[in-house]
Amino acid sequence: MEIWINPACSKCRSAISLLDAEGAEYTVRRYLEDVPSEDEIREVLDRLGLEPWDITRTQEAAAKELGLKEWTRDDSSRDRWITALAEHPKLIQRPLITADDGSAVVGRTEDAVRDAMARK
């Protein structure tokens, strides 16, 4: 299991605390430093079963500068969204947990983190 975190994020710290309390084995990826490629973002989206706009933090300053709220949300614009996430990783929702069964979850709640731990 891998968890993409921003150490400054309280939801990320809570997820790490829960994983540690449960004795889960995981790898931490500080995705603002170890920025995911467009292909890695596509893979995580496939694992999540979501589209890039579903995991975009639209209230971030970079999102407002790019005008993301006005961007089309369809197949023709998918690559544009993925490129924006790769170029501005702070826009990626966090924490993202890739589970051992090949799936992934956005671990913003205790239930979501527990769900990721339960996937074998």
GROMACS .gro file of N, CA and C in nm:
model
  360
    1MET      N    1   0.086  -0.117   0.000
    1MET     CA    2   0.000   0.000   0.000
    1MET      C    3   0.090   0.123   0.000
    2GLU      N    4   0.048   0.223  -0.078
    2GLU     CA    5   0.121   0.349  -0.083
    2GLU      C    6   0.022   0.461  -0.054
    3ILE      N    7   0.069   0.564   0.018
    3ILE     CA    8  -0.016   0.679   0.049
    3ILE      C    9   0.055   0.804   0.000
    4TRP      N   10  -0.016   0.882  -0.081
    4TRP     CA   11   0.035   1.010  -0.130
    4TRP      C   12  -0.009   1.115  -0.030
    5ILE      N   13   0.089   1.186   0.026
    5ILE     CA   14   0.057   1.284   0.130
    5ILE      C   15   0.126   1.417   0.107
    6ASN      N   16   0.068   1.517   0.172
    6ASN     CA   17   0.130   1.648   0.194
    6ASN      C   18   0.142   1.655   0.346
    7PRO      N   19   0.263   1.654   0.402
    7PRO     CA   20   0.278   1.653   0.548
    7PRO      C   21   0.208   1.769   0.619
    8ALA      N   22   0.182   1.879   0.548
    8ALA     CA   23   0.114   1.993   0.609
    8ALA      C   24  -0.037   1.973   0.620
    9CYS      N   25  -0.088   1.866   0.560
    9CYS     CA   26  -0.232   1.840   0.555
    9CYS      C   27  -0.279   1.759   0.677
   10SER      N   28  -0.378   1.810   0.748
   10SER     CA   29  -0.427   1.741   0.868
   10SER      C   30  -0.492   1.608   0.833
   11LYS      N   31  -0.561   1.599   0.719
   11LYS     CA   32  -0.623   1.471   0.677
   11LYS      C   33  -0.516   1.366   0.650
   12CYS      N   34  -0.404   1.410   0.593
   12CYS     CA   35  -0.293   1.317   0.566
   12CYS      C   36  -0.232   1.268   0.697
   13ARG      N   37  -0.211   1.359   0.790
   13ARG     CA   38  -0.155   1.320   0.920
   13ARG      C   39  -0.249   1.225   0.993
   14SER      N   40  -0.379   1.249   0.985
   14SER     CA   41  -0.476   1.161   1.049
   14SER      C   42  -0.473   1.022   0.986
   15ALA      N   43  -0.463   1.017   0.853
   15ALA     CA   44  -0.457   0.888   0.784
   15ALA      C   45  -0.332   0.810   0.825
   16ILE      N   46  -0.217   0.878   0.831
   16ILE     CA   47  -0.092   0.813   0.872
   16ILE      C   48  -0.104   0.762   1.016
   17SER      N   49  -0.162   0.842   1.104
   17SER     CA   50  -0.180   0.799   1.244
   17SER      C   51  -0.265   0.674   1.252
   18LEU      N   52  -0.372   0.667   1.174
   18LEU     CA   53  -0.458   0.550   1.175
   18LEU      C   54  -0.385   0.428   1.119
   19LEU      N   55  -0.314   0.446   1.009
   19LEU     CA   56  -0.237   0.335   0.952
   19LEU      C   57  -0.136   0.282   1.054
   20ASP      N   58  -0.067   0.374   1.122
   20ASP     CA   59   0.031   0.334   1.223
   20ASP      C   60  -0.036   0.263   1.340
   21ALA      N   61  -0.149   0.316   1.386
   21ALA     CA   62  -0.221   0.257   1.499
   21ALA      C   63  -0.268   0.114   1.467
   22GLU      N   64  -0.299   0.091   1.341
   22GLU     CA   65  -0.347  -0.042   1.299
   22GLU      C   66  -0.233  -0.133   1.255
   23GLY      N   67  -0.110  -0.083   1.259
   23GLY     CA   68   0.005  -0.165   1.221
   23GLY      C   69   0.011  -0.197   1.072
   24ALA      N   70  -0.047  -0.110   0.990
   24ALA     CA   71  -0.049  -0.133   0.845
   24ALA      C   72   0.091  -0.111   0.786
   25GLU      N   73   0.120  -0.190   0.683
   25GLU     CA   74   0.245  -0.172   0.610
   25GLU      C   75   0.215  -0.082   0.491
   26TYR      N   76   0.293   0.026   0.477
   26TYR     CA   77   0.269   0.120   0.368
   26TYR      C   78   0.396   0.197   0.338
   27THR      N   79   0.395   0.259   0.222
   27THR     CA   80   0.503   0.347   0.179
   27THR      C   81   0.445   0.486   0.164
   28VAL      N   82   0.519   0.586   0.211
   28VAL     CA   83   0.476   0.725   0.200
   28VAL      C   84   0.536   0.787   0.075
   29ARG      N   85   0.453   0.856   0.000
   29ARG     CA   86   0.502   0.935  -0.113
   29ARG      C   87   0.462   1.080  -0.088
   30ARG      N   88   0.559   1.164  -0.070
   30ARG     CA   89   0.535   1.308  -0.056
   30ARG      C   90   0.523   1.363  -0.197
   31TYR      N   91   0.401   1.364  -0.246
   31TYR     CA   92   0.379   1.389  -0.388
   31TYR      C   93   0.408   1.533  -0.434
   32LEU      N   94   0.426   1.625  -0.340
   32LEU     CA   95   0.467   1.760  -0.380
   32LEU      C   96   0.617   1.763  -0.411
   33GLU      N   97   0.692   1.670  -0.353
   33GLU     CA   98   0.837   1.658  -0.378
   33GLU      C   99   0.864   1.554  -0.486
   34ASP      N  100   0.798   1.440  -0.476
   34ASP     CA  101   0.811   1.331  -0.573
   34ASP      C  102   0.686   1.335  -0.661
   35VAL      N  103   0.685   1.430  -0.753
   35VAL     CA  104   0.566   1.462  -0.831
   35VAL      C  105   0.530   1.347  -0.925
   36PRO      N  106   0.405   1.303  -0.920
   36PRO     CA  107   0.363   1.194  -1.009
   36PRO      C  108   0.358   1.241  -1.155
   37SER      N  109   0.394   1.149  -1.244
   37SER     CA  110   0.388   1.177  -1.388
   37SER      C  111   0.242   1.170  -1.434
   38GLU      N  112   0.219   1.215  -1.556
   38GLU     CA  113   0.084   1.206  -1.611
   38GLU      C  114   0.038   1.060  -1.616
   39ASP      N  115   0.130   0.968  -1.651
   39ASP     CA  116   0.094   0.826  -1.656
   39ASP      C  117   0.059   0.773  -1.518
   40GLU      N  118   0.132   0.815  -1.415
   40GLU     CA  119   0.101   0.772  -1.278
   40GLU      C  120  -0.035   0.825  -1.235
   41ILE      N  121  -0.066   0.948  -1.273
   41ILE     CA  122  -0.197   1.005  -1.239
   41ILE      C  123  -0.307   0.926  -1.310
   42ARG      N  124  -0.285   0.893  -1.437
   42ARG     CA  125  -0.384   0.812  -1.510
   42ARG      C  126  -0.406   0.678  -1.441
   43GLU      N  127  -0.298   0.614  -1.398
   43GLU     CA  128  -0.308   0.484  -1.331
   43GLU      C  129  -0.388   0.497  -1.201
   44VAL      N  130  -0.359   0.598  -1.122
   44VAL     CA  131  -0.433   0.616  -0.996
   44VAL      C  132  -0.580   0.646  -1.024
   45LEU      N  133  -0.608   0.726  -1.126
   45LEU     CA  134  -0.746   0.754  -1.162
   45LEU      C  135  -0.819   0.625  -1.200
   46ASP      N  136  -0.752   0.540  -1.277
   46ASP     CA  137  -0.812   0.410  -1.314
   46ASP      C  138  -0.840   0.328  -1.190
   47ARG      N  139  -0.744   0.326  -1.098
   47ARG     CA  140  -0.761   0.249  -0.973
   47ARG      C  141  -0.874   0.306  -0.887
   48LEU      N  142  -0.889   0.438  -0.889
   48LEU     CA  143  -0.995   0.504  -0.812
   48LEU      C  144  -1.131   0.490  -0.879
   49GLY      N  145  -1.129   0.473  -1.012
   49GLY     CA  146  -1.254   0.474  -1.088
   49GLY      C  147  -1.311   0.615  -1.097
   50LEU      N  148  -1.222   0.715  -1.100
   50LEU     CA  149  -1.263   0.855  -1.102
   50LEU      C  150  -1.201   0.928  -1.220
   51GLU      N  151  -1.249   1.047  -1.244
   51GLU     CA  152  -1.194   1.134  -1.348
   51GLU      C  153  -1.104   1.238  -1.281
   52PRO      N  154  -1.014   1.302  -1.358
   52PRO     CA  155  -0.921   1.398  -1.295
   52PRO      C  156  -0.991   1.511  -1.222
   53TRP      N  157  -1.102   1.558  -1.273
   53TRP     CA  158  -1.173   1.669  -1.207
   53TRP      C  159  -1.233   1.625  -1.074
   54ASP      N  160  -1.250   1.493  -1.055
   54ASP     CA  161  -1.302   1.440  -0.929
   54ASP      C  162  -1.200   1.448  -0.816
   55ILE      N  163  -1.071   1.454  -0.851
   55ILE     CA  164  -0.966   1.458  -0.748
   55ILE      C  165  -0.890   1.591  -0.750
   56THR      N  166  -0.950   1.692  -0.810
   56THR     CA  167  -0.885   1.823  -0.820
   56THR      C  168  -0.934   1.915  -0.710
   57ARG      N  169  -0.840   1.978  -0.644
   57ARG     CA  170  -0.870   2.076  -0.539
   57ARG      C  171  -0.893   2.211  -0.606
   58THR      N  172  -1.018   2.240  -0.637
   58THR     CA  173  -1.050   2.358  -0.716
   58THR      C  174  -1.042   2.489  -0.639
   59GLN      N  175  -1.024   2.482  -0.507
   59GLN     CA  176  -1.013   2.605  -0.428
   59GLN      C  177  -0.868   2.653  -0.413
   60GLU      N  178  -0.773   2.574  -0.461
   60GLU     CA  179  -0.632   2.614  -0.453
   60GLU      C  180  -0.606   2.735  -0.543
   61ALA      N  181  -0.507   2.814  -0.507
   61ALA     CA  182  -0.472   2.934  -0.585
   61ALA      C  183  -0.441   2.898  -0.731
   62ALA      N  184  -0.367   2.790  -0.752
   62ALA     CA  185  -0.331   2.750  -0.889
   62ALA      C  186  -0.456   2.716  -0.970
   63ALA      N  187  -0.554   2.656  -0.907
   63ALA     CA  188  -0.679   2.623  -0.976
   63ALA      C  189  -0.751   2.749  -1.021
   64LYS      N  190  -0.750   2.848  -0.934
   64LYS     CA  191  -0.815   2.974  -0.968
   64LYS      C  192  -0.739   3.046  -1.079
   65GLU      N  193  -0.605   3.042  -1.073
   65GLU     CA  194  -0.523   3.104  -1.177
   65GLU      C  195  -0.547   3.039  -1.313
   66LEU      N  196  -0.562   2.906  -1.313
   66LEU     CA  197  -0.585   2.832  -1.437
   66LEU      C  198  -0.730   2.843  -1.485
   67GLY      N  199  -0.818   2.885  -1.397
   67GLY     CA  200  -0.960   2.893  -1.432
   67GLY      C  201  -1.026   2.756  -1.442
   68LEU      N  202  -0.982   2.661  -1.358
   68LEU     CA  203  -1.031   2.523  -1.368
   68LEU      C  204  -1.182   2.509  -1.356
   69LYS      N  205  -1.245   2.594  -1.281
   69LYS     CA  206  -1.391   2.583  -1.264
   69LYS      C  207  -1.463   2.600  -1.398
   70GLU      N  208  -1.398   2.665  -1.492
   70GLU     CA  209  -1.458   2.688  -1.624
   70GLU      C  210  -1.423   2.579  -1.725
   71TRP      N  211  -1.330   2.491  -1.691
   71TRP     CA  212  -1.286   2.389  -1.786
   71TRP      C  213  -1.397   2.286  -1.807
   72THR      N  214  -1.405   2.236  -1.930
   72THR     CA  215  -1.499   2.131  -1.964
   72THR      C  216  -1.462   2.004  -1.890
   73ARG      N  217  -1.562   1.930  -1.850
   73ARG     CA  218  -1.540   1.803  -1.780
   73ARG      C  219  -1.595   1.690  -1.866
   74ASP      N  220  -1.517   1.652  -1.967
   74ASP     CA  221  -1.556   1.542  -2.055
   74ASP      C  222  -1.431   1.474  -2.110
   75ASP      N  223  -1.451   1.368  -2.187
   75ASP     CA  224  -1.338   1.290  -2.239
   75ASP      C  225  -1.240   1.375  -2.319
   76SER      N  226  -1.290   1.472  -2.392
   76SER     CA  227  -1.201   1.553  -2.476
   76SER      C  228  -1.109   1.642  -2.394
   77SER      N  229  -1.145   1.671  -2.270
   77SER     CA  230  -1.062   1.758  -2.187
   77SER      C  231  -0.985   1.681  -2.079
   78ARG      N  232  -1.000   1.550  -2.074
   78ARG     CA  233  -0.938   1.469  -1.969
   78ARG      C  234  -0.786   1.489  -1.964
   79ASP      N  235  -0.719   1.484  -2.079
   79ASP     CA  236  -0.573   1.500  -2.082
   79ASP      C  237  -0.530   1.637  -2.031
   80ARG      N  238  -0.608   1.739  -2.062
   80ARG     CA  239  -0.576   1.874  -2.016
   80ARG      C  240  -0.578   1.879  -1.863
   81TRP      N  241  -0.677   1.815  -1.802
   81TRP     CA  242  -0.687   1.809  -1.656
   81TRP      C  243  -0.568   1.733  -1.597
   82ILE      N  244  -0.533   1.620  -1.658
   82ILE     CA  245  -0.423   1.538  -1.607
   82ILE      C  246  -0.291   1.615  -1.616
   83THR      N  247  -0.271   1.685  -1.724
   83THR     CA  248  -0.150   1.769  -1.738
   83THR      C  249  -0.145   1.875  -1.629
   84ALA      N  250  -0.259   1.937  -1.600
   84ALA     CA  251  -0.263   2.039  -1.494
   84ALA      C  252  -0.227   1.978  -1.359
   85LEU      N  253  -0.276   1.858  -1.331
   85LEU     CA  254  -0.244   1.793  -1.203
   85LEU      C  255  -0.095   1.759  -1.195
   86ALA      N  256  -0.036   1.715  -1.305
   86ALA     CA  257   0.106   1.682  -1.306
   86ALA      C  258   0.193   1.808  -1.292
   87GLU      N  259   0.149   1.917  -1.354
   87GLU     CA  260   0.225   2.042  -1.347
   87GLU      C  261   0.204   2.118  -1.217
   88HIS      N  262   0.091   2.093  -1.152
   88HIS     CA  263   0.056   2.161  -1.026
   88HIS      C  264   0.008   2.056  -0.925
   89PRO      N  265   0.099   1.974  -0.871
   89PRO     CA  266   0.057   1.863  -0.785
   89PRO      C  267  -0.022   1.905  -0.662
   90LYS      N  268  -0.010   2.030  -0.621
   90LYS     CA  269  -0.087   2.076  -0.505
   90LYS      C  270  -0.238   2.068  -0.532
   91LEU      N  271  -0.275   2.058  -0.659
   91LEU     CA  272  -0.416   2.046  -0.697
   91LEU      C  273  -0.473   1.907  -0.672
   92ILE      N  274  -0.386   1.808  -0.648
   92ILE     CA  275  -0.433   1.670  -0.630
   92ILE      C  276  -0.491   1.653  -0.490
   93GLN      N  277  -0.612   1.599  -0.486
   93GLN     CA  278  -0.677   1.570  -0.358
   93GLN      C  279  -0.590   1.473  -0.277
   94ARG      N  280  -0.595   1.485  -0.148
   94ARG     CA  281  -0.509   1.403  -0.063
   94ARG      C  282  -0.582   1.363   0.063
   95PRO      N  283  -0.536   1.261   0.129
   95PRO     CA  284  -0.437   1.164   0.083
   95PRO      C  285  -0.498   1.063  -0.014
   96LEU      N  286  -0.417   1.016  -0.106
   96LEU     CA  287  -0.456   0.908  -0.196
   96LEU      C  288  -0.387   0.782  -0.150
   97ILE      N  289  -0.464   0.675  -0.136
   97ILE     CA  290  -0.408   0.548  -0.090
   97ILE      C  291  -0.430   0.443  -0.198
   98THR      N  292  -0.320   0.385  -0.245
   98THR     CA  293  -0.331   0.274  -0.339
   98THR      C  294  -0.327   0.146  -0.257
   99ALA      N  295  -0.433   0.067  -0.270
   99ALA     CA  296  -0.448  -0.054  -0.190
   99ALA      C  297  -0.380  -0.173  -0.256
  100ASP      N  298  -0.358  -0.276  -0.177
  100ASP     CA  299  -0.287  -0.395  -0.224
  100ASP      C  300  -0.363  -0.471  -0.332
  101ASP      N  301  -0.496  -0.454  -0.340
  101ASP     CA  302  -0.574  -0.528  -0.439
  101ASP      C  303  -0.579  -0.460  -0.575
  102GLY      N  304  -0.503  -0.349  -0.591
  102GLY     CA  305  -0.501  -0.280  -0.719
  102GLY      C  306  -0.598  -0.164  -0.726
  103SER      N  307  -0.677  -0.144  -0.622
  103SER     CA  308  -0.770  -0.031  -0.618
  103SER      C  309  -0.704   0.086  -0.547
  104ALA      N  310  -0.779   0.192  -0.530
  104ALA     CA  311  -0.729   0.309  -0.457
  104ALA      C  312  -0.848   0.381  -0.395
  105VAL      N  313  -0.819   0.462  -0.293
  105VAL     CA  314  -0.922   0.543  -0.229
  105VAL      C  315  -0.865   0.681  -0.198
  106VAL      N  316  -0.955   0.779  -0.190
  106VAL     CA  317  -0.919   0.910  -0.138
  106VAL      C  318  -0.945   0.898   0.012
  107GLY      N  319  -0.837   0.899   0.090
  107GLY     CA  320  -0.846   0.870   0.233
  107GLY      C  321  -0.873   0.988   0.322
  108ARG      N  322  -0.976   1.065   0.293
  108ARG     CA  323  -1.005   1.185   0.371
  108ARG      C  324  -1.084   1.156   0.497
  109THR      N  325  -1.138   1.033   0.508
  109THR     CA  326  -1.212   0.996   0.629
  109THR      C  327  -1.152   0.869   0.688
  110GLU      N  328  -1.179   0.846   0.817
  110GLU     CA  329  -1.132   0.724   0.882
  110GLU      C  330  -1.189   0.601   0.811
  111ASP      N  331  -1.316   0.607   0.771
  111ASP     CA  332  -1.378   0.494   0.702
  111ASP      C  333  -1.307   0.462   0.571
  112ALA      N  334  -1.268   0.565   0.496
  112ALA     CA  335  -1.199   0.543   0.368
  112ALA      C  336  -1.062   0.479   0.391
  113VAL      N  337  -0.991   0.523   0.494
  113VAL     CA  338  -0.859   0.465   0.526
  113VAL      C  339  -0.876   0.319   0.568
  114ARG      N  340  -0.975   0.292   0.651
  114ARG     CA  341  -1.002   0.153   0.692
  114ARG      C  342  -1.040   0.066   0.573
  115ASP      N  343  -1.115   0.124   0.480
  115ASP     CA  344  -1.153   0.052   0.358
  115ASP      C  345  -1.028   0.011   0.280
  116ALA      N  346  -0.933   0.104   0.267
  116ALA     CA  347  -0.808   0.074   0.195
  116ALA      C  348  -0.731  -0.037   0.266
  117MET      N  349  -0.728  -0.034   0.399
  117MET     CA  350  -0.655  -0.137   0.474
  117MET      C  351  -0.720  -0.274   0.459
  118ALA      N  352  -0.850  -0.276   0.441
  118ALA     CA  353  -0.923  -0.402   0.432
  118ALA      C  354  -0.910  -0.469   0.296
  119ARG      N  355  -0.867  -0.396   0.197
  119ARG     CA  356  -0.857  -0.450   0.060
  119ARG      C  357  -0.732  -0.533   0.047
  120LYS      N  358  -0.748  -0.658   0.023
  120LYS     CA  359  -0.633  -0.750   0.011
  120LYS      C  360  -0.618  -0.801  -0.129
   0.00000   0.00000   0.00000
